[in-house]
PDB file of C-alpha atoms in Angstrom:
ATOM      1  CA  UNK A   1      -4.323  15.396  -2.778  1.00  0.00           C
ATOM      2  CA  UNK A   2      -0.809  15.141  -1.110  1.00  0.00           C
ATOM      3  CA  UNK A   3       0.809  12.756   0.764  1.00  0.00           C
ATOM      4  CA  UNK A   4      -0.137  12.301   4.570  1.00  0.00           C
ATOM      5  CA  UNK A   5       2.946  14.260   6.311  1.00  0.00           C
ATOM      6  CA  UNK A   6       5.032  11.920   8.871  1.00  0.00           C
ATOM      7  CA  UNK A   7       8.458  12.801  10.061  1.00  0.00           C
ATOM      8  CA  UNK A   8      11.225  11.653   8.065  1.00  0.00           C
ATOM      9  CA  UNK A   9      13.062  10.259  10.965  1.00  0.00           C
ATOM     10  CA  UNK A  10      12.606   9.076  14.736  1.00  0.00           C
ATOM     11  CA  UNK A  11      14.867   7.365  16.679  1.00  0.00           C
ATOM     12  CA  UNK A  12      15.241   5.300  20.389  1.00  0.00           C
ATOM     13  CA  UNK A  13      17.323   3.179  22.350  1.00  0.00           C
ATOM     14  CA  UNK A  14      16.517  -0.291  22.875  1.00  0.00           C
ATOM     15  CA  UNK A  15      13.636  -0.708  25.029  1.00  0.00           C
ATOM     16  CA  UNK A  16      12.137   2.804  24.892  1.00  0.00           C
ATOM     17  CA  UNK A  17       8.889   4.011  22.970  1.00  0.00           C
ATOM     18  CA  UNK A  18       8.343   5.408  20.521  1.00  0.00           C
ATOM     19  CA  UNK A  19       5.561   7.199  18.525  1.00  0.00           C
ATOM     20  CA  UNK A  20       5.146   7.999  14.953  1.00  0.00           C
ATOM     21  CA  UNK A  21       2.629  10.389  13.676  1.00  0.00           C
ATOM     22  CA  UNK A  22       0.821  11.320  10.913  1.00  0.00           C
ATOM     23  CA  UNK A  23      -0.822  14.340   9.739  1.00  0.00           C
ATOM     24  CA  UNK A  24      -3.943  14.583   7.131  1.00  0.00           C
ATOM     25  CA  UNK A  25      -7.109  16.877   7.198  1.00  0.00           C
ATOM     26  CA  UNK A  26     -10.817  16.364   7.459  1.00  0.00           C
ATOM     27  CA  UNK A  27     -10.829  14.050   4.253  1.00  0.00           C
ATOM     28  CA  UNK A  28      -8.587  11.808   5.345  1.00  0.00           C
ATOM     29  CA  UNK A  29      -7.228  10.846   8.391  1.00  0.00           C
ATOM     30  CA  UNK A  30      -9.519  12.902  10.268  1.00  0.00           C
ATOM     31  CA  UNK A  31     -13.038  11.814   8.733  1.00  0.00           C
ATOM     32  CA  UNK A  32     -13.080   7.957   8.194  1.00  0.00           C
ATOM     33  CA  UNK A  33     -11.365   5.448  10.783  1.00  0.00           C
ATOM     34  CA  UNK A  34      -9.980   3.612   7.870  1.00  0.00           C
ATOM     35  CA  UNK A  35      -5.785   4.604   9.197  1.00  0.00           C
ATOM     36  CA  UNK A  36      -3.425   1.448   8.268  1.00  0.00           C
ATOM     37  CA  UNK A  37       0.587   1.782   9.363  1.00  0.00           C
ATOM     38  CA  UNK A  38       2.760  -0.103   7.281  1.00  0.00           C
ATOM     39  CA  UNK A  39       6.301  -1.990   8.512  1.00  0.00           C
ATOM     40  CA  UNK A  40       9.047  -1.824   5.251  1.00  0.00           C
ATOM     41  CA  UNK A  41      12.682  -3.641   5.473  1.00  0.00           C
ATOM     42  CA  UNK A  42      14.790  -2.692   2.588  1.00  0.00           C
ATOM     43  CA  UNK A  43      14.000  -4.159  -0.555  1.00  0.00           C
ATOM     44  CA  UNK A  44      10.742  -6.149   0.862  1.00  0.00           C
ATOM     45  CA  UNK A  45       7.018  -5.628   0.537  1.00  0.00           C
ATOM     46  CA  UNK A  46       5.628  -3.351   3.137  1.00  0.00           C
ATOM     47  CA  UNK A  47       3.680  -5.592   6.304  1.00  0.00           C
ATOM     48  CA  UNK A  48       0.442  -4.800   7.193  1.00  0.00           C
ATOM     49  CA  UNK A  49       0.797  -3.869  11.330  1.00  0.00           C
ATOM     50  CA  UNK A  50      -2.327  -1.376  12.124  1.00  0.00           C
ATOM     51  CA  UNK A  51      -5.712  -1.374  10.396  1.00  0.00           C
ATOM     52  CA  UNK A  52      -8.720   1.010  11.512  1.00  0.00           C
ATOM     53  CA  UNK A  53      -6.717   2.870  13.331  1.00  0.00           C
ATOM     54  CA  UNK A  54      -6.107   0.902  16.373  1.00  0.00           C
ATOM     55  CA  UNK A  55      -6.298  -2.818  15.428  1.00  0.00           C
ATOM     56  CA  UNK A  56      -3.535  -5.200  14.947  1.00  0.00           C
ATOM     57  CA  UNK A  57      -3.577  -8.085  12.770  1.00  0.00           C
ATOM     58  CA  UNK A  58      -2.433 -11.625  13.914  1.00  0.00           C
ATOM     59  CA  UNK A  59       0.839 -12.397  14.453  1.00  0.00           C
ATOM     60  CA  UNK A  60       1.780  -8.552  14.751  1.00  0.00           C
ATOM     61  CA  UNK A  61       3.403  -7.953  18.049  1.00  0.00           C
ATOM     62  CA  UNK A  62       1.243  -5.719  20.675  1.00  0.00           C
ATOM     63  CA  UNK A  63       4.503  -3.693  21.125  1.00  0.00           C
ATOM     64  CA  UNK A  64       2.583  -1.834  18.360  1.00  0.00           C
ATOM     65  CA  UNK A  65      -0.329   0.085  19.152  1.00  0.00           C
ATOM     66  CA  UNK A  66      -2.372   3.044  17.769  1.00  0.00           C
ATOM     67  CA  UNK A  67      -3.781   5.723  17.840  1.00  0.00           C
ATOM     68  CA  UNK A  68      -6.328   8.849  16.208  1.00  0.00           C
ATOM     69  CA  UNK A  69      -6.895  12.238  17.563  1.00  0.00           C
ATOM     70  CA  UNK A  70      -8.618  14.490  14.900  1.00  0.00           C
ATOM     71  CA  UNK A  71      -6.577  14.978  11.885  1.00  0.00           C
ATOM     72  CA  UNK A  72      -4.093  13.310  13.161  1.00  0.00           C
ATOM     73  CA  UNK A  73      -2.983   9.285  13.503  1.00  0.00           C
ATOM     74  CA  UNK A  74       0.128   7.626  15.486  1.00  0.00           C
ATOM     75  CA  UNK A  75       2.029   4.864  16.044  1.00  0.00           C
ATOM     76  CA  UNK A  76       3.690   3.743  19.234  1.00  0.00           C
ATOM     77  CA  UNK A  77       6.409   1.180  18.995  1.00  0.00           C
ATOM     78  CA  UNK A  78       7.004  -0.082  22.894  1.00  0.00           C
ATOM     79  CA  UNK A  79       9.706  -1.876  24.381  1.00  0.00           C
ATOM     80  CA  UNK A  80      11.717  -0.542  20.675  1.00  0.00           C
ATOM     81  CA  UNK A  81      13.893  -3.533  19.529  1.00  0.00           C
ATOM     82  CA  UNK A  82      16.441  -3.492  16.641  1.00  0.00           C
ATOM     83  CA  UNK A  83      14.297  -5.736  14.735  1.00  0.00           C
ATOM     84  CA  UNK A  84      11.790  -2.404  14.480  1.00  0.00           C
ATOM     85  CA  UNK A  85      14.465  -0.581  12.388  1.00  0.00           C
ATOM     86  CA  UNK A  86      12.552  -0.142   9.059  1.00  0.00           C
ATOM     87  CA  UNK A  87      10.467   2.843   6.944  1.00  0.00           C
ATOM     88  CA  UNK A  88       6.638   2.773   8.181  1.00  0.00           C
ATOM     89  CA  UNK A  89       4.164   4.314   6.259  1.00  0.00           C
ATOM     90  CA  UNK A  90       0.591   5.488   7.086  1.00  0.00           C
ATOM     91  CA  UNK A  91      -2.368   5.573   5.164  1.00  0.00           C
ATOM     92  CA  UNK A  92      -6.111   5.953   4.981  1.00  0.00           C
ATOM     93  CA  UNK A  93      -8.995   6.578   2.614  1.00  0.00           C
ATOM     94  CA  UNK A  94      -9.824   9.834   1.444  1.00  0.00           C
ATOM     95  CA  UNK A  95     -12.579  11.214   0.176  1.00  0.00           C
ATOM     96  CA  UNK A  96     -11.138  13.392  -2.977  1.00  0.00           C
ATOM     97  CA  UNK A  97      -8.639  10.646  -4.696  1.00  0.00           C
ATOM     98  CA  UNK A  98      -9.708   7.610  -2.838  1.00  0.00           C
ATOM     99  CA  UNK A  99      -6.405   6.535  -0.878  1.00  0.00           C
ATOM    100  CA  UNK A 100      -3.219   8.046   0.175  1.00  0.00           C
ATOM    101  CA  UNK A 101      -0.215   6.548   2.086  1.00  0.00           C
ATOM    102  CA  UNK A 102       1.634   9.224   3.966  1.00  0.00           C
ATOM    103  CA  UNK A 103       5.524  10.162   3.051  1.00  0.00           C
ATOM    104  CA  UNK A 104       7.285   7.928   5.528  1.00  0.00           C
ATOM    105  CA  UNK A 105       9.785   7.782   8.339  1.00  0.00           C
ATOM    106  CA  UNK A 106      12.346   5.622   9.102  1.00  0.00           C
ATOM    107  CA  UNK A 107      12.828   4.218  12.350  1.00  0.00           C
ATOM    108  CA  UNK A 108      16.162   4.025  13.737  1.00  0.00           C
ATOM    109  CA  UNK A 109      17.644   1.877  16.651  1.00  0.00           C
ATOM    110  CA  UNK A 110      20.402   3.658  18.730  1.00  0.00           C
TER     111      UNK A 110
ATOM    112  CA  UNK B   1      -1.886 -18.873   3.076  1.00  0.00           C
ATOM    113  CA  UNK B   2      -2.845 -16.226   0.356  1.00  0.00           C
ATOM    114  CA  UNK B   3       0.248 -15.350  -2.228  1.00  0.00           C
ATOM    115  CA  UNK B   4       0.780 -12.550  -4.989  1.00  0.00           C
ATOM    116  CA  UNK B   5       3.326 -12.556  -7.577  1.00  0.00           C
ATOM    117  CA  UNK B   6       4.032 -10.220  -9.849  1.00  0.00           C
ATOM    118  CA  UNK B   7       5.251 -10.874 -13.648  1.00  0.00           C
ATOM    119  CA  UNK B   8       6.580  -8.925 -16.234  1.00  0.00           C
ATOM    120  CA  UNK B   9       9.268  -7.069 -18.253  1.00  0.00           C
ATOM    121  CA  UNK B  10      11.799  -5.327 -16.409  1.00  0.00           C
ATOM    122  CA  UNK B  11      12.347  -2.283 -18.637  1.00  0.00           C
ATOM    123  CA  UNK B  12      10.417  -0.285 -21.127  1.00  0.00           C
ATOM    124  CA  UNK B  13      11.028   1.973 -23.411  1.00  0.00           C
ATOM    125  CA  UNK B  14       9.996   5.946 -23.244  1.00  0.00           C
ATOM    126  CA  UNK B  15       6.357   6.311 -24.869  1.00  0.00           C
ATOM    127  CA  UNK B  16       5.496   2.636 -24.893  1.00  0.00           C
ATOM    128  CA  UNK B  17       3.159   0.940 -22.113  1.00  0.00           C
ATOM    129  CA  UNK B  18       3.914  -1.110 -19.046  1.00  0.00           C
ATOM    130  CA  UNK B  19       2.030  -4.268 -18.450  1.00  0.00           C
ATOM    131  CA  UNK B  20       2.592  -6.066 -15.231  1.00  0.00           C
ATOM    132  CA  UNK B  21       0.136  -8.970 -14.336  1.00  0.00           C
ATOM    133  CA  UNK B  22      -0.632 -10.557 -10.845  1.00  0.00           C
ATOM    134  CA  UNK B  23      -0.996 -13.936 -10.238  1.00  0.00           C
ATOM    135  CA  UNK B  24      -3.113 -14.911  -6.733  1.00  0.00           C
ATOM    136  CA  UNK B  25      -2.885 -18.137  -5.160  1.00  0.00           C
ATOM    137  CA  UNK B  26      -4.192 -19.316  -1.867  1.00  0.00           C
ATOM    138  CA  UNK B  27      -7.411 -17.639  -2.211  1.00  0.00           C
ATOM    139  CA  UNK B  28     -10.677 -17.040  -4.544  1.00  0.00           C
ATOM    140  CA  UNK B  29      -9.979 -13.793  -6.334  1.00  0.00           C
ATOM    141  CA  UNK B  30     -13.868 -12.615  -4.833  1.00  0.00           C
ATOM    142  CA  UNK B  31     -14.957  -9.814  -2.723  1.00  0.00           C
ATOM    143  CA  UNK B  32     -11.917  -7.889  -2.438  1.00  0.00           C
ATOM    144  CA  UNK B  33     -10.255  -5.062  -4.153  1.00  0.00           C
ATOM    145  CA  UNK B  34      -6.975  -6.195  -5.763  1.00  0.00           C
ATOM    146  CA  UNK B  35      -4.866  -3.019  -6.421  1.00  0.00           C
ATOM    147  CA  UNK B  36      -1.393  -1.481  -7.859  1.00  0.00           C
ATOM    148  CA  UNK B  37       0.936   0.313  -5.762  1.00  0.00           C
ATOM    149  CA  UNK B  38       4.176   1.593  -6.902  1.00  0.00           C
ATOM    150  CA  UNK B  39       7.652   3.097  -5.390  1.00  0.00           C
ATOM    151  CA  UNK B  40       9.808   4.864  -7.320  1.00  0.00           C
ATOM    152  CA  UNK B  41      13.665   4.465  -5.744  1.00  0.00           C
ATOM    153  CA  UNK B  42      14.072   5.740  -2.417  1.00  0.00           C
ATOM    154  CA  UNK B  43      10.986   7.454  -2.282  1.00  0.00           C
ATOM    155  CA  UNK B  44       7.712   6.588  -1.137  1.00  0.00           C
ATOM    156  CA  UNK B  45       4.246   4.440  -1.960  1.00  0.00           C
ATOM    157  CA  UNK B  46       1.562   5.542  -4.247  1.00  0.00           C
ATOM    158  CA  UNK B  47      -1.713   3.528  -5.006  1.00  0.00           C
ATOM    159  CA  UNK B  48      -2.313   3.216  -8.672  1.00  0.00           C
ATOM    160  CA  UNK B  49      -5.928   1.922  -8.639  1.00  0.00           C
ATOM    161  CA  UNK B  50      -7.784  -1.610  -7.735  1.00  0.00           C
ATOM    162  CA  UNK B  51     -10.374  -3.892  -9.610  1.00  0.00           C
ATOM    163  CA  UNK B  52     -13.059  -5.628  -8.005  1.00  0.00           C
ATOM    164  CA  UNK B  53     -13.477  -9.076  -9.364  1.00  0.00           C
ATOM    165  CA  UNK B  54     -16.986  -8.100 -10.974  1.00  0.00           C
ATOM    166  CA  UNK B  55     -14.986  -5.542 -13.179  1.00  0.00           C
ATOM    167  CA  UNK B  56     -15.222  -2.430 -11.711  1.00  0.00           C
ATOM    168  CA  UNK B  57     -12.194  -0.258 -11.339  1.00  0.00           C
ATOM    169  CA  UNK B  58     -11.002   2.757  -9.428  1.00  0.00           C
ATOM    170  CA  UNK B  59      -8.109   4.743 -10.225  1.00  0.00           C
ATOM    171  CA  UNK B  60      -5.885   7.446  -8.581  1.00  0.00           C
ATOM    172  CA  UNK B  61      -6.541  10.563 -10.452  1.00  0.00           C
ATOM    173  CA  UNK B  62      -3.135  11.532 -10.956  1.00  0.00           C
ATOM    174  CA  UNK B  63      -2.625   8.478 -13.079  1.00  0.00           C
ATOM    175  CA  UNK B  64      -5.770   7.671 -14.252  1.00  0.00           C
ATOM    176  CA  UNK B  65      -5.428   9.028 -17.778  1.00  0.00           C
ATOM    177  CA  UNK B  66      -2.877   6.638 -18.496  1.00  0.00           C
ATOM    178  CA  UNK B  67      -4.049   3.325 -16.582  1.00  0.00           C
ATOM    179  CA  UNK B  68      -5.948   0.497 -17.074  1.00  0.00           C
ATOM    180  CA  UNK B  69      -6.597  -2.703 -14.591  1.00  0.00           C
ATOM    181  CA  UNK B  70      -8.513  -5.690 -15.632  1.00  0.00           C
ATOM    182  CA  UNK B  71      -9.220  -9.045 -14.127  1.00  0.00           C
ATOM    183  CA  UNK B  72      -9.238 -12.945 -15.153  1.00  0.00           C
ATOM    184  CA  UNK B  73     -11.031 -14.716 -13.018  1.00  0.00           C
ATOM    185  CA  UNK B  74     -10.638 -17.904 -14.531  1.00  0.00           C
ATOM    186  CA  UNK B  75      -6.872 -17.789 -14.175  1.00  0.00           C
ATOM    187  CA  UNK B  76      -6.714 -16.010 -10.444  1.00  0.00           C
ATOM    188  CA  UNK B  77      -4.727 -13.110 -11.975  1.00  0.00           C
ATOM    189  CA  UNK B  78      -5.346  -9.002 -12.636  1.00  0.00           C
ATOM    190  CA  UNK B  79      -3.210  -6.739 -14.814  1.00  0.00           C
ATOM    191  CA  UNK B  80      -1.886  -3.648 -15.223  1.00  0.00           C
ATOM    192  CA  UNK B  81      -1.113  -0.917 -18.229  1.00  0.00           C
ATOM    193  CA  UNK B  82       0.309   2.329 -17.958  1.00  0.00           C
ATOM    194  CA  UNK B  83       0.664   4.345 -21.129  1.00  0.00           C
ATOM    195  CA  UNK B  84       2.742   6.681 -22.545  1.00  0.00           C
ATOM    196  CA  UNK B  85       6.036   5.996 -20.147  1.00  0.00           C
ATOM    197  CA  UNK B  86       8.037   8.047 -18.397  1.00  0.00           C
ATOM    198  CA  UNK B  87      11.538   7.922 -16.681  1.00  0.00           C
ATOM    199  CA  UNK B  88       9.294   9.363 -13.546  1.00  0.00           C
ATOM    200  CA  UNK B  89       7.466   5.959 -14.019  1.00  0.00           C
ATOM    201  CA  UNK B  90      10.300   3.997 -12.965  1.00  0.00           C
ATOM    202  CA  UNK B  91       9.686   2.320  -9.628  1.00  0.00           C
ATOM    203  CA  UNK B  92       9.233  -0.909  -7.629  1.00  0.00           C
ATOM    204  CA  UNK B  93       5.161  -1.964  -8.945  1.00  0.00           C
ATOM    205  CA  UNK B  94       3.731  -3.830  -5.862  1.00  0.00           C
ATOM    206  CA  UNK B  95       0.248  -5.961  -6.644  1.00  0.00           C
ATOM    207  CA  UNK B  96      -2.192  -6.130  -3.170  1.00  0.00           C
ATOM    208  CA  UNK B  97      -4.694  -7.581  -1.666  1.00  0.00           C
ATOM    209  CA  UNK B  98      -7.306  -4.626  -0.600  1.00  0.00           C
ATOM    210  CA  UNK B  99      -9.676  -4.923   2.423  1.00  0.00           C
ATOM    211  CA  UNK B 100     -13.336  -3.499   1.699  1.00  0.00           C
ATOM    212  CA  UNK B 101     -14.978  -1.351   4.506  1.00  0.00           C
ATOM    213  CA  UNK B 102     -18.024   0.159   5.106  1.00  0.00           C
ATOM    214  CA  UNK B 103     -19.854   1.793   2.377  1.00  0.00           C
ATOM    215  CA  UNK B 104     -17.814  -0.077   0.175  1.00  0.00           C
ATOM    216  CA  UNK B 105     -14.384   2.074   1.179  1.00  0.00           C
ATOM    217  CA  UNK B 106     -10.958   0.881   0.417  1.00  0.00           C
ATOM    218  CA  UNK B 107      -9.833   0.123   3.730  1.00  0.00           C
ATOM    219  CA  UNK B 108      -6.472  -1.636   3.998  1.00  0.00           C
ATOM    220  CA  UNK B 109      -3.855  -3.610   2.250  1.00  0.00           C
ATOM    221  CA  UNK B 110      -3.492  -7.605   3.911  1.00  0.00           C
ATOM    222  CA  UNK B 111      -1.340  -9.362   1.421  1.00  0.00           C
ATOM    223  CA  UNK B 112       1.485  -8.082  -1.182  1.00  0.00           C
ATOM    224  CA  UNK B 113       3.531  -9.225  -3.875  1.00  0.00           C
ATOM    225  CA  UNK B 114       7.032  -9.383  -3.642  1.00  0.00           C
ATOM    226  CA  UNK B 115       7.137  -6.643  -5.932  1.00  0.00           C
ATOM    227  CA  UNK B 116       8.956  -5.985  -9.142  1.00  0.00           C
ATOM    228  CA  UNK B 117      11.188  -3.252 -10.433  1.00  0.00           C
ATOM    229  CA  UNK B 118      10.635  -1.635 -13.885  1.00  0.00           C
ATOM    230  CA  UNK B 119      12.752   0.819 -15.455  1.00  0.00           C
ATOM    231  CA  UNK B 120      11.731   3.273 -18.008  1.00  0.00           C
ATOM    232  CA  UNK B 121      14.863   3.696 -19.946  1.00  0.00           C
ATOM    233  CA  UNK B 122      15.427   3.688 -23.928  1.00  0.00           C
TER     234      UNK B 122
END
């Protein structure tokens, strides 16, 4: 089992959106509704932000939303604001090794 | 407010076995699947495996030769060993509070640990 694929990078001016995706197959991503997107500052704990693919916990701004269409997950960070600059991970339950975060991508704030 | 902290030595030597423990606060230690994830430096997260309070464990396959989780209830806290030690084992060990979902699934992380660094080095 290998890691969800995201892209390493995305970038956006204040203000703009966003979207981060993340790509797994028909064990994954695509076959349970179980996608969670992760917020990680440098040198902290990853924050819980999406859970079941489109539900935000409290206290977790609604500038983040998402998303699932087939095999594939996203994130959309609205109204981007420099406090957003971080690594954000995906992840979901799979069938064959039970869970898998994807490989990340860092957010950047022009 | 639920809290994790992790304990334990900060380096270990080649062959010999990591032992992190997790101490929960906040909470009762029931009906939820406490877990291990790592990251090794500048690189990404992997789970490890989770306990259930009853016992029962679950491990990622990759590392499940090598790992073992347990649970006291009695003092809030779960544990983990990793055998046989590796440079490639050196990472940032993160304890977590997992969210069950249907059918018993692993469904999401809610609350971490501050995490803890251990190097493999001799």
């Amino acid at each position: 089992q290998s890691a969800l694929t995201q892209p390493a990078s995305v970038s956006g001016s204040p203000g703009q959106s966003i979207t981060i995706s993340c790509t797994g197959t028909s064990s994954d991503v695509g076959g349970y509704n179980y996608v969670s997107w992760y917020q990680q500052h440098p040198g902290k704990a990853p924050k819980l932000m999406i859970y079941d693919v489109s539900n935000r916990p409290s206290g977790v701004s609604n500038r983040f939303s998402g998303s699932k269409s087939g095999n594939t997950a996203s994130l959309t960070i609205s109204g981007l604001q420099a406090e957003d600059e971080a690594d954000y991970y995906c992840s979901s339950y799979t069938s064959s090794i039970l869970y898998v975060f994807g490989t990340g991508t860092k957010v950047t704030v022009l | 407010q639920v809290q994790l902290q992790e304990s334990g030595p900060g380096l270990v030597k080649p062959s010999e076995t990591l032992s992190l423990t997790c101490s929960v606060s906040g909470d009762s230690i029931s009906n939820y699947y406490w877990s291990w994830i790592r990251q090794p430096p500048g690189k990404g997260l992997e789970w490890i495996g989770y306990i259930y309070y009853s016992g029962s464990t679950n491990y990622n396959p990759s590392l499940k030769s090598r790992v073992t989780i347990s649970v006291d209830t009695s003092k809030q806290q779960f544990s983990l060993k990793l055998s046989s030690v590796t440079a490639a084992d050196t990472a940032v060990y993160y304890c977590a509070r997992g969210v069950i979902g249907g059918s018993w699934m692993l469904d999401y992380f809610d609350y971490w640990g501050q995490g803890t660094l251990v190097t493999v080095s001799s």
